[in-house]
mmCIF file of C-alpha atoms and ligand atoms in Angstrom:
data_model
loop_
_atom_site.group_PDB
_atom_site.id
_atom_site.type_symbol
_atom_site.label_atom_id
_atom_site.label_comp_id
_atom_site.label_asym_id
_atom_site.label_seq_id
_atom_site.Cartn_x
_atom_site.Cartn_y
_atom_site.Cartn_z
ATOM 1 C CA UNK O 275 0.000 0.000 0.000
ATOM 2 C CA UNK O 276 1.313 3.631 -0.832
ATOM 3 C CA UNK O 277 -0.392 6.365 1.700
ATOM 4 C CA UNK O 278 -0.299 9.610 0.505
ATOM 5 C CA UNK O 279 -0.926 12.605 3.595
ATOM 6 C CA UNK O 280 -2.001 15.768 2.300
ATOM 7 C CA UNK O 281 -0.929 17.964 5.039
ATOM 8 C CA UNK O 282 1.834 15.415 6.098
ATOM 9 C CA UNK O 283 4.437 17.938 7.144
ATOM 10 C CA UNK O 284 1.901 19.939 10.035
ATOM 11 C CA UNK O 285 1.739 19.231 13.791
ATOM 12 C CA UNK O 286 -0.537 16.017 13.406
ATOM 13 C CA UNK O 287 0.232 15.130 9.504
ATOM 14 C CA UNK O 288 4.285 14.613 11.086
ATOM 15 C CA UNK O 289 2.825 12.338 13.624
ATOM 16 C CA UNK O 290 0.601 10.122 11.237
ATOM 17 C CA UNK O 291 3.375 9.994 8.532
ATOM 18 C CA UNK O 292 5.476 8.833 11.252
ATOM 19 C CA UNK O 293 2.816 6.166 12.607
ATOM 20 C CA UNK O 294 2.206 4.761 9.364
ATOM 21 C CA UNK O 295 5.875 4.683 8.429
ATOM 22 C CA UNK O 296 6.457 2.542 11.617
ATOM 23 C CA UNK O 297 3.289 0.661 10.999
ATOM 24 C CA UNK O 298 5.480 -0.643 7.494
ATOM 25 C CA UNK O 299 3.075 1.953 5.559
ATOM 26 C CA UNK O 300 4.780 3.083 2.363
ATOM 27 C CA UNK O 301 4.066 7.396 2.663
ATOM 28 C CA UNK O 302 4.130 10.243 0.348
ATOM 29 C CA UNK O 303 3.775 13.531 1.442
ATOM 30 C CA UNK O 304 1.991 16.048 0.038
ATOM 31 C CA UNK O 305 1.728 19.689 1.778
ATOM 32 C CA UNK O 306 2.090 23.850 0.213
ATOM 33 C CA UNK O 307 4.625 24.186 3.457
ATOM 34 C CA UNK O 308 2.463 27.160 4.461
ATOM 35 C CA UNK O 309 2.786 26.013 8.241
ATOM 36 C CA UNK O 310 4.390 22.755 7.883
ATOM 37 C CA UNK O 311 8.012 22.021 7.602
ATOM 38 C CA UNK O 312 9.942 19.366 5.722
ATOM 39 C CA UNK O 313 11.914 19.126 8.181
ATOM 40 C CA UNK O 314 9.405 17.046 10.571
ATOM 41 C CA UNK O 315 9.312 14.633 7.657
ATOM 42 C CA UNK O 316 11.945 11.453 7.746
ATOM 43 C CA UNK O 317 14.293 11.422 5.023
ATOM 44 C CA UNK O 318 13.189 8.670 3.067
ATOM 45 C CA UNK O 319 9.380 9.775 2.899
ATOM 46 C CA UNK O 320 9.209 12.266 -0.146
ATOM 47 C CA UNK O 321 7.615 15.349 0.107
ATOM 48 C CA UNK O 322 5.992 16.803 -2.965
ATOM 49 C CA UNK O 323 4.712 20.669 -2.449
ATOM 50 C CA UNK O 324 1.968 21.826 -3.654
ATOM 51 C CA UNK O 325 -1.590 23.085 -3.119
ATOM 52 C CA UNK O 326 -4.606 20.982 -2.930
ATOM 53 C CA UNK O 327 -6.067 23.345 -5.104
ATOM 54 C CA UNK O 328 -3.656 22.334 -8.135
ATOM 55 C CA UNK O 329 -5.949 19.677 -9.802
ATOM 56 C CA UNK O 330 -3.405 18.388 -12.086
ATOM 57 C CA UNK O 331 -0.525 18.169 -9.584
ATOM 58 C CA UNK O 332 -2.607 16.008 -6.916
ATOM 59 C CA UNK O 333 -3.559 14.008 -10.081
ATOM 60 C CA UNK O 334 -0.141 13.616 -10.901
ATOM 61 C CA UNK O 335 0.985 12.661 -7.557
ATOM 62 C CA UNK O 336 -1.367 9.721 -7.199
ATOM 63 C CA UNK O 337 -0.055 8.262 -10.570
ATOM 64 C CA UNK O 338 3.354 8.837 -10.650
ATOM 65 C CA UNK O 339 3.511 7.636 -7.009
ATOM 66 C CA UNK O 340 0.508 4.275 -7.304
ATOM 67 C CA UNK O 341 -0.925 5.865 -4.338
ATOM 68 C CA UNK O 342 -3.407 3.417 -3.405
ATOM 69 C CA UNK O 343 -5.143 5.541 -0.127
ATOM 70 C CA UNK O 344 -5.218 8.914 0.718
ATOM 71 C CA UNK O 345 -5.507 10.571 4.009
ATOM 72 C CA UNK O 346 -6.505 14.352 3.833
ATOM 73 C CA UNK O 347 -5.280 16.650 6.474
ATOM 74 C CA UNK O 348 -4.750 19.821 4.423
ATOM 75 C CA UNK O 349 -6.726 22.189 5.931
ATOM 76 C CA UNK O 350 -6.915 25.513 7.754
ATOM 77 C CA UNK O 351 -7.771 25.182 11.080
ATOM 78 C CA UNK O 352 -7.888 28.325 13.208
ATOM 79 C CA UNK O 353 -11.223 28.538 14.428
ATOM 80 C CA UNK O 354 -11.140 32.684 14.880
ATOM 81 C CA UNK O 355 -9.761 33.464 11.652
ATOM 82 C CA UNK O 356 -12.395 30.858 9.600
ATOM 83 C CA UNK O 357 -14.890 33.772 11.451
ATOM 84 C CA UNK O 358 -13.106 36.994 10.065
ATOM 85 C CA UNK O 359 -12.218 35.115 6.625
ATOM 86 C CA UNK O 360 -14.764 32.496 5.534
ATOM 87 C CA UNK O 361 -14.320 32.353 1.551
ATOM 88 C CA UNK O 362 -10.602 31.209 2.165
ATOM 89 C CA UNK O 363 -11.749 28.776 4.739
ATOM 90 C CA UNK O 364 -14.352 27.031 2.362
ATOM 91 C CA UNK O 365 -11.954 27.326 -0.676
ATOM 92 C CA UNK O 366 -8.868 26.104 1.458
ATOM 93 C CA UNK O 367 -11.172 23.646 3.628
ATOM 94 C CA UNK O 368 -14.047 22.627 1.008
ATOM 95 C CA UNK O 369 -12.900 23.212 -2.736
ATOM 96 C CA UNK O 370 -9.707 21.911 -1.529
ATOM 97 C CA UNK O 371 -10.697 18.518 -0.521
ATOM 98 C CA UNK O 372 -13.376 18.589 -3.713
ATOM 99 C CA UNK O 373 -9.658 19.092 -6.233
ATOM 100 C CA UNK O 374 -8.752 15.809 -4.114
ATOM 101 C CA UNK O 375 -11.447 13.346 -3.890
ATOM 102 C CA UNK O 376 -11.939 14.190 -7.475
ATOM 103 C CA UNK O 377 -8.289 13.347 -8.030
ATOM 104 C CA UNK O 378 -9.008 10.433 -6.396
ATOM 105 C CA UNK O 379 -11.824 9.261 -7.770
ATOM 106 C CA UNK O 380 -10.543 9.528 -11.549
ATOM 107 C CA UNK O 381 -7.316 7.709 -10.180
ATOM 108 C CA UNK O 382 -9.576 5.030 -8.875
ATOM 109 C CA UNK O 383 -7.767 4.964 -5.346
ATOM 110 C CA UNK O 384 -9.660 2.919 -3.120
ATOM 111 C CA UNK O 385 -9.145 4.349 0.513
ATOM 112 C CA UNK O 386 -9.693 7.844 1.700
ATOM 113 C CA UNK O 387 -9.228 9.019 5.064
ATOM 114 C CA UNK O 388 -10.709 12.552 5.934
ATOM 115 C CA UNK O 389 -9.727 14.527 8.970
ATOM 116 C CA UNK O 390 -12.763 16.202 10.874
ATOM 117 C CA UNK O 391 -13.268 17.962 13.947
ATOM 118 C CA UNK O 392 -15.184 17.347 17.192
ATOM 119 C CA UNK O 393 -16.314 21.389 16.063
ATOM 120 C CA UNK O 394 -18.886 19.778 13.981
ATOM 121 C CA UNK O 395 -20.581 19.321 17.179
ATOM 122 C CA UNK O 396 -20.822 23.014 17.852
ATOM 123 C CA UNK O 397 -22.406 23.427 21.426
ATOM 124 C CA UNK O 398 -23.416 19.599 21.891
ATOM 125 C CA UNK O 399 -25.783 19.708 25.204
ATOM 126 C CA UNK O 400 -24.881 16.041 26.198
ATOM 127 C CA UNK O 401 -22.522 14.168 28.790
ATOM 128 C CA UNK O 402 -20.567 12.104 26.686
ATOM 129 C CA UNK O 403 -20.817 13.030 22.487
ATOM 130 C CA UNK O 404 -21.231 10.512 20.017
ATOM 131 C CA UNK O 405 -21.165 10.258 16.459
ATOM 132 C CA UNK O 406 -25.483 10.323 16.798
ATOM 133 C CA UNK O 407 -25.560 13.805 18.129
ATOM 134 C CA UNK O 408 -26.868 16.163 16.416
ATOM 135 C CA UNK O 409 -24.087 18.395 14.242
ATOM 136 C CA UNK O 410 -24.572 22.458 14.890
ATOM 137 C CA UNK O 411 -20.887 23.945 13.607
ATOM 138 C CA UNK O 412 -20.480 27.082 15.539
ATOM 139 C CA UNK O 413 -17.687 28.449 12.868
ATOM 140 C CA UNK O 414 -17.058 28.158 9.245
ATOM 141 C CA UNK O 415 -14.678 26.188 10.481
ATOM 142 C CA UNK O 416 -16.631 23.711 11.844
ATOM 143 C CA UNK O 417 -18.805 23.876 8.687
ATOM 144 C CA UNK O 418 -16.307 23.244 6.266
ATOM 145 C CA UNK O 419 -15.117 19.773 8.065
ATOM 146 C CA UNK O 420 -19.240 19.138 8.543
ATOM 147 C CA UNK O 421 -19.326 19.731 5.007
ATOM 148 C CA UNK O 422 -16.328 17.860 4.059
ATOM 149 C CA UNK O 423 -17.758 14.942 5.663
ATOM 150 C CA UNK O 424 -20.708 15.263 3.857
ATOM 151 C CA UNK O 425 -18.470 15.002 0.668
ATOM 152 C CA UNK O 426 -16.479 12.335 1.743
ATOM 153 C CA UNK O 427 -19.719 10.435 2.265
ATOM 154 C CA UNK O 428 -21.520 11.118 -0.625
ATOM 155 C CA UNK O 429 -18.422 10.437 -2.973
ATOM 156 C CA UNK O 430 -18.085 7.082 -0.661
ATOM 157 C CA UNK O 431 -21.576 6.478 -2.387
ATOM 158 C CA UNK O 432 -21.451 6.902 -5.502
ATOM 159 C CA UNK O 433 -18.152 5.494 -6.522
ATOM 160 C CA UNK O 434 -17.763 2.511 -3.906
ATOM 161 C CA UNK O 435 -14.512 4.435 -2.484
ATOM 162 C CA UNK O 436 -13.900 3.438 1.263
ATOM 163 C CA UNK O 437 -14.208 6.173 3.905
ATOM 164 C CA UNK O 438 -13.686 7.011 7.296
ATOM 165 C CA UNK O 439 -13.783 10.375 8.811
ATOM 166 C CA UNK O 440 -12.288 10.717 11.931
ATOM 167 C CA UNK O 441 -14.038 13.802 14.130
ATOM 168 C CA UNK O 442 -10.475 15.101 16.597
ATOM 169 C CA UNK O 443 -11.289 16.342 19.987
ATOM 170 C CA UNK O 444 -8.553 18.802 21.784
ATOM 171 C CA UNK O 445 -5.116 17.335 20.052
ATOM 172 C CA UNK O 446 -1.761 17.928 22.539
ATOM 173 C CA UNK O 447 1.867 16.611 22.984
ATOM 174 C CA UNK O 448 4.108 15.318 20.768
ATOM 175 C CA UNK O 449 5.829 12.138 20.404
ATOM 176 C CA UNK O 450 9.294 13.890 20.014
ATOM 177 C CA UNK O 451 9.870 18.035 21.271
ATOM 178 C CA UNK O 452 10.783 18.749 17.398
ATOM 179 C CA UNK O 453 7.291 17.561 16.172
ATOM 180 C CA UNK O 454 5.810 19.674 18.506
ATOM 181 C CA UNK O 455 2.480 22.051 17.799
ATOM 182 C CA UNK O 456 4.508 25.698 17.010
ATOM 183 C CA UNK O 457 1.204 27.392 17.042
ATOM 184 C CA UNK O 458 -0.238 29.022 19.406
ATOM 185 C CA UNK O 459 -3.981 28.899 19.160
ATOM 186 C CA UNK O 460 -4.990 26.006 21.739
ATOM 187 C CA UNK O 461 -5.255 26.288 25.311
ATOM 188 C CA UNK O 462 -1.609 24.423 26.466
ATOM 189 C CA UNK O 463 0.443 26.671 24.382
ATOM 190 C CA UNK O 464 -1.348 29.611 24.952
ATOM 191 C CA UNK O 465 -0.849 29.019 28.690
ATOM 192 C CA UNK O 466 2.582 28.299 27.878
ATOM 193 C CA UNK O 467 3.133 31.755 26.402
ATOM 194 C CA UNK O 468 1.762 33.575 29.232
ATOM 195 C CA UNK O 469 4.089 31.475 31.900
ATOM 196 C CA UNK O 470 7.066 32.190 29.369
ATOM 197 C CA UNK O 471 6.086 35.940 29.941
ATOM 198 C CA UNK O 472 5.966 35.941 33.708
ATOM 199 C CA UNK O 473 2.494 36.858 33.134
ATOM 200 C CA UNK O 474 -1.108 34.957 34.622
ATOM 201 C CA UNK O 475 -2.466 32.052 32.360
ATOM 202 C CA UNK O 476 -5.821 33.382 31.452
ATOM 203 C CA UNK O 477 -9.154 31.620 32.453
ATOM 204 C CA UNK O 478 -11.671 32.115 29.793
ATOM 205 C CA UNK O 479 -14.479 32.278 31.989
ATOM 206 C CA UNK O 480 -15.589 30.429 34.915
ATOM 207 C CA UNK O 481 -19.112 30.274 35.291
ATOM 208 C CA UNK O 482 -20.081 27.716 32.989
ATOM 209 C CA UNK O 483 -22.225 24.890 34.578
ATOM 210 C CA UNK O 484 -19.469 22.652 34.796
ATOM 211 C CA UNK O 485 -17.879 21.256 38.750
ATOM 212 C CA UNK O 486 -15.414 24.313 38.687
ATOM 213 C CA UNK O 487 -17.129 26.736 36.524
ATOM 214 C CA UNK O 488 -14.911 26.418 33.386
ATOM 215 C CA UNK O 489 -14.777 24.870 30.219
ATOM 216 C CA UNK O 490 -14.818 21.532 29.690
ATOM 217 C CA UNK O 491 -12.755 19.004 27.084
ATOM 218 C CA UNK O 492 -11.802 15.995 25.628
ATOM 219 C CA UNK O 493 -7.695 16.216 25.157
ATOM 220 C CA UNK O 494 -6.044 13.451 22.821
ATOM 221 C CA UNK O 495 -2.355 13.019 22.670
ATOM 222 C CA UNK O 496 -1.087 13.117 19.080
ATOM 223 C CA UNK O 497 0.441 9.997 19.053
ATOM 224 C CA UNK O 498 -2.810 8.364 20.091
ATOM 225 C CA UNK O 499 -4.348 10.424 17.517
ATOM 226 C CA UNK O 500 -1.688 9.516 14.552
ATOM 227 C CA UNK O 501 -2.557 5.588 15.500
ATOM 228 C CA UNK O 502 -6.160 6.017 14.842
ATOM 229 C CA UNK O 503 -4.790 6.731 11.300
ATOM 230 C CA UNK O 504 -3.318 4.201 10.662
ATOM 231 C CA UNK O 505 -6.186 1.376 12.499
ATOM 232 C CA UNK O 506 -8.535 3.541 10.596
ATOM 233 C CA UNK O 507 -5.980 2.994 6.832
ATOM 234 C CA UNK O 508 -5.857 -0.703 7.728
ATOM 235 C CA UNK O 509 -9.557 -1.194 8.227
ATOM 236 C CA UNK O 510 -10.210 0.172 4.869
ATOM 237 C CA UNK O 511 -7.295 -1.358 2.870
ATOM 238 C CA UNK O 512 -9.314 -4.808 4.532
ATOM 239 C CA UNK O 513 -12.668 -3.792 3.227
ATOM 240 C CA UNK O 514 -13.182 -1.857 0.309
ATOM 241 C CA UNK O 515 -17.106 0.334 0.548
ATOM 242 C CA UNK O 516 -16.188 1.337 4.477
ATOM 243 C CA UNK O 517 -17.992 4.272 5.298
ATOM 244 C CA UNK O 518 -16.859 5.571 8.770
ATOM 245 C CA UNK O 519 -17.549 8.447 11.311
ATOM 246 C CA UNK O 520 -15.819 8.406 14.233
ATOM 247 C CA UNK O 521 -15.072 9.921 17.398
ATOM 248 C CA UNK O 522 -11.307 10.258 18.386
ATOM 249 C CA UNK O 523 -11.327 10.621 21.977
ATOM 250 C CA UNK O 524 -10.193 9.504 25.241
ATOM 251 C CA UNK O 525 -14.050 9.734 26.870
ATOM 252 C CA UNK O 526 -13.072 11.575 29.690
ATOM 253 C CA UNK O 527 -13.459 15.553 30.395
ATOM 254 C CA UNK O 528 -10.834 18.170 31.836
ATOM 255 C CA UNK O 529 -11.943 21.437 32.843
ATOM 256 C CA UNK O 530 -9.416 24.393 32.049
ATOM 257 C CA UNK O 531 -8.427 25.240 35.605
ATOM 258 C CA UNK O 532 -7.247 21.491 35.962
ATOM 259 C CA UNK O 533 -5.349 21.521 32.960
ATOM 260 C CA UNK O 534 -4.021 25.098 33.972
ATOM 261 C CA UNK O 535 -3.310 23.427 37.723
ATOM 262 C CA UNK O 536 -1.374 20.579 35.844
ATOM 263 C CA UNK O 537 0.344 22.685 33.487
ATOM 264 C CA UNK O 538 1.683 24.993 36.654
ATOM 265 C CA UNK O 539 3.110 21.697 38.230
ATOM 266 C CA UNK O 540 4.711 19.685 35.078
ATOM 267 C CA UNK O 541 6.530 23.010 34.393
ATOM 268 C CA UNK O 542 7.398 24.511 38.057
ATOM 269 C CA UNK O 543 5.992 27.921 37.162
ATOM 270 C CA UNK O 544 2.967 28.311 39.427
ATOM 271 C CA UNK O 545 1.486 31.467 38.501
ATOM 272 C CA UNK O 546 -1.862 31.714 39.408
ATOM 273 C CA UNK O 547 -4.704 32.259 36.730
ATOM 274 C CA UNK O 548 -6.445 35.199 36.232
ATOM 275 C CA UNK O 549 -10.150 34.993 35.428
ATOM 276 C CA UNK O 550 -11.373 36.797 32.199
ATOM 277 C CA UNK O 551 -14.771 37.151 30.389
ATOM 278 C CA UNK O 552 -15.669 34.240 28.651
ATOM 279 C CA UNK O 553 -14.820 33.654 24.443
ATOM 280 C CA UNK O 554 -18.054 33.634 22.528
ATOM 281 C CA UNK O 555 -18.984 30.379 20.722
ATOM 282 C CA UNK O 556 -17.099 28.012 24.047
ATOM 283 C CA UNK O 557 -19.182 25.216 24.514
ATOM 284 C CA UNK O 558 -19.280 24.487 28.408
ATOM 285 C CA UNK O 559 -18.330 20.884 27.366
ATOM 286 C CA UNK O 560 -17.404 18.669 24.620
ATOM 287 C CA UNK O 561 -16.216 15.226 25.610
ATOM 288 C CA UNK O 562 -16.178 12.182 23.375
ATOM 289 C CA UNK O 563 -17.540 8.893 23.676
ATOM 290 C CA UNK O 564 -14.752 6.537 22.342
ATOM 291 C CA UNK O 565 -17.692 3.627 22.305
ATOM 292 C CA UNK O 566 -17.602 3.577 18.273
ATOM 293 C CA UNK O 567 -14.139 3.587 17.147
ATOM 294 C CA UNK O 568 -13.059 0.946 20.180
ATOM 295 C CA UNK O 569 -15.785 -1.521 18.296
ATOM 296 C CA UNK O 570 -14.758 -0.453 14.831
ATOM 297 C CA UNK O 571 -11.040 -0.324 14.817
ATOM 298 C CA UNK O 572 -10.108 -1.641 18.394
ATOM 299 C CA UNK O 573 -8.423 1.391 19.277
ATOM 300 C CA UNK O 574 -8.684 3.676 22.795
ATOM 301 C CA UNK O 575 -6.312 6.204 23.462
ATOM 302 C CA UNK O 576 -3.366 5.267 25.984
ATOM 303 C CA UNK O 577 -1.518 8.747 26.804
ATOM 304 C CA UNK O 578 -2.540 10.508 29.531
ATOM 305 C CA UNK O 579 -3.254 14.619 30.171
ATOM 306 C CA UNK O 580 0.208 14.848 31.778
ATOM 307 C CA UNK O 581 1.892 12.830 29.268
ATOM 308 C CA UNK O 582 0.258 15.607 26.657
ATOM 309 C CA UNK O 583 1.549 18.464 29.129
ATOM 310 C CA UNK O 584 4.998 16.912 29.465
ATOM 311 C CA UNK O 585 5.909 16.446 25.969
ATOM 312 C CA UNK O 586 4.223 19.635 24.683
ATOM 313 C CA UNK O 587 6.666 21.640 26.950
ATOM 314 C CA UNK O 588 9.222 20.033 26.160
ATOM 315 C CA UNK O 589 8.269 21.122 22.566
ATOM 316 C CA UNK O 590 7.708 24.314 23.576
ATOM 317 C CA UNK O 591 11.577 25.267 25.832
ATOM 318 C CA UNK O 592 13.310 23.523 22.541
ATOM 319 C CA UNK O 593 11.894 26.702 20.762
ATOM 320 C CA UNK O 594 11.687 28.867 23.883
ATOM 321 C CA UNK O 595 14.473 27.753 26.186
ATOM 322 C CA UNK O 596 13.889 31.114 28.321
ATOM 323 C CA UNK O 597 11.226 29.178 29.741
ATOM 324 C CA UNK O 598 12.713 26.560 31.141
ATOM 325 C CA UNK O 599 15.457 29.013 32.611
ATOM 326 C CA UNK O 600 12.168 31.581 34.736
ATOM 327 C CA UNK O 601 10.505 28.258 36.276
HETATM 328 C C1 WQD N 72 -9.997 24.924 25.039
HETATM 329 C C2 WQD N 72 -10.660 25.587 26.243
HETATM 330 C C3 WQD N 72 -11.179 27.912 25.937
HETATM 331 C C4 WQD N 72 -7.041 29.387 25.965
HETATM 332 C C5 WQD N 72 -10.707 24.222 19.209
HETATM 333 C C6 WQD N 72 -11.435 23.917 17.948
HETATM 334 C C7 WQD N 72 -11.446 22.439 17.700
HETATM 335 C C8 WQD N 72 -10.062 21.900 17.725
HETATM 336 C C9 WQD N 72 -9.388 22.275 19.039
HETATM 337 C C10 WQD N 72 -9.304 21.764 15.419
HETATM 338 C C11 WQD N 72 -11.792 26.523 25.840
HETATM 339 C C12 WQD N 72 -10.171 27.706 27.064
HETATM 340 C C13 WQD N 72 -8.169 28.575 25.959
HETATM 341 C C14 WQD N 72 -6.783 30.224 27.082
HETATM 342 C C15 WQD N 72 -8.779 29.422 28.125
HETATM 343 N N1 WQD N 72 -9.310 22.378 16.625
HETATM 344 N N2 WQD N 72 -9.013 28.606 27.027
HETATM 345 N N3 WQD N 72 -7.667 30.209 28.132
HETATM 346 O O1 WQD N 72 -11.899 25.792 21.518
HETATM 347 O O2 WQD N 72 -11.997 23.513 22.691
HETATM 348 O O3 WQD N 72 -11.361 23.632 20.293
HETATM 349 O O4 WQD N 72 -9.415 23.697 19.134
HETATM 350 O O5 WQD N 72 -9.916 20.808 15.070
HETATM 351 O O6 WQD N 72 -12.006 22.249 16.426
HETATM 352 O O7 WQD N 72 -12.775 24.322 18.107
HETATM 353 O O8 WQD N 72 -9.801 24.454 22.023
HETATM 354 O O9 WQD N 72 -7.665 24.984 23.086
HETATM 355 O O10 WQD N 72 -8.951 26.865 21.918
HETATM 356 O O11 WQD N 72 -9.763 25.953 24.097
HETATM 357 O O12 WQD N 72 -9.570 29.457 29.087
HETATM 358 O O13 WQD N 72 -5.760 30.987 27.154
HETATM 359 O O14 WQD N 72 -9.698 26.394 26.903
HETATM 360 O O15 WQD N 72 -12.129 28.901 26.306
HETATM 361 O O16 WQD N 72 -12.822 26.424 26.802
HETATM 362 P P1 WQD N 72 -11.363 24.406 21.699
HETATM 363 P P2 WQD N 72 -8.969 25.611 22.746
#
């Protein structure tokens, strides 16, 4: 089997390139190196740039390289800016994976994994979420993966290719500090930045009707998320006409002055947390049910919260080693 991962050289493309390459996956790489890096990539997996948008060079990759499954991570994914710029979002995000599947479709590659979000959910009002409740995206963010999936699917349909799209709750860590997350738009390196800076993590709100009055979530370590890949690849290479949605999850909920608490401890810095008014469109809380993809593909995610916290930071001092030096 030849993989090809469209967004292979980003935070979580890195890690599944590097779980299906141990897995004895053959990989290709496709990415535009807009935030990715080659560098994340090993050297024998070869990385082809480009932009999902370029219909004949995604057509020409899958030929020249007998890619026989695809899984798509090119995307944008910053939830803020898909508000303030949604026509790149849905070109970037929607047209983007329409240039592929087509590719793929004309190609006649069999497999096709699609990377989704647990922000398909939106503001799910339920203890545990599962792939039955009901899908409100709360950003054009969420609406281009809700969309996407609805592509995927429908594609899946009519041409008998084999699908699974796998929804990602809060992604953190990193199986090695150079493949760590360099952005800083998620909670544990935006907590990070503030510590780096001397300065008070920042609650965002704490008065949602949760046991400590703040926000809610379901974090998955990278590696455990790069493995569901791959289980996910496998199950389709074993049965062509697959159609999947599933959670990728641990199942179990961390509020944001816990993960702050842990965060303080793993790296010795201890500031306190300063409360501050709450960011519009937070759901109180989003936490998986892992029921579905345990059945499906036998997997369950083994890395814990301070596993996530550990290896993210030491991520983040490799590229900030003044903040190793203040704690
Ligand atoms: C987590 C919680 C914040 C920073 C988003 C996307 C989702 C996925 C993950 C791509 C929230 C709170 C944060 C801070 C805080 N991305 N927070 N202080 O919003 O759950 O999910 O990223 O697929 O699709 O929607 O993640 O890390 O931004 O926030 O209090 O300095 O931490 O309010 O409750 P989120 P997040």
């Amino acid at each position: 089997m030849t993989w090809l991962i469209t967004g292979g050289a980003g935070y979580i493309g890195a890690h599944v390139v590097r779980a299906m390459t141990e897995a004895g996956e053959r990989t290709v790489v496709y990415d535009d190196l807009s935030s990715g890096f080659a560098e994340r990539l090993p050297e024998h997996v070869p990385l082809i740039t480009g932009s999902t948008l370029d219909a004949d060079r995604v057509a020409a990759v899958l030929t020249e390289h007998g890619v026989t499954g695809v899984v798509h991570l090119a995307a944008r994914k910053q939830v803020g800016e898909s508000v303030e710029r949604p026509l790149y979002y849905y070109r970037e995000n929607l047209e983007g994976l329409r240039v592929v599947l087509d590719a793929v479709t004309r190609a006649r590659v069999p497999s096709f994994v699609f990377s989704s979000s647990a922000a398909v959910y939106g503001m799910p009002d339920v203890d545990l979420v599962t792939e039955e409740t009901p899908c409100s995206p709360m950003s054009p963010y969420g609406e281009t993966k809700l969309a996407g999936e609805w592509l995927v699917r429908a594609t899946g349909r009519a041409t008998g290719l084999s699908t699974a799209s796998l929804r990602y709750f809060n992604v953190a860590g990193a199986a090695r500090p150079e493949l760590a997350d360099v952005g800083v738009y998620n909670l544990i390196p935006m907590v990070f930045e503030k510590l780096t800076e001397g300065a008070a993590p920042r609650v965002f709100g704490d008065d949602y009707a949760t046991p400590d009055g703040t926000c809610v979530r379901d974090y998955i370590h990278v590696v455990d998320l790069a493995e569901a890949h791959v289980a996910a690849a496998r199950a389709l290479d074993a049965a062509p006409g697959r159609e999947l949605t599933l959670n990728v999850g641990s199942g179990e909920g961390v509020s944001v002055r816990e993960m702050i608490d842990r965060i303080n401890t793993v790296t010795g810095h201890g500031i306190p947390p300063v409360v501050t008014a709450r960011r519009p469109g937070d759901p109180a809380r989003v936490v998986a049910s892992a029921e579905r993809i345990g059945t499906e593909l036998g997997w369950q995610a083994k890395h814990d919260v301070q596993d996530m916290i550990t290896s993210a930071w030491s991520g983040w001092t490799r590229l900030h080693p003044e903040a190793a030096r203040t704690a």
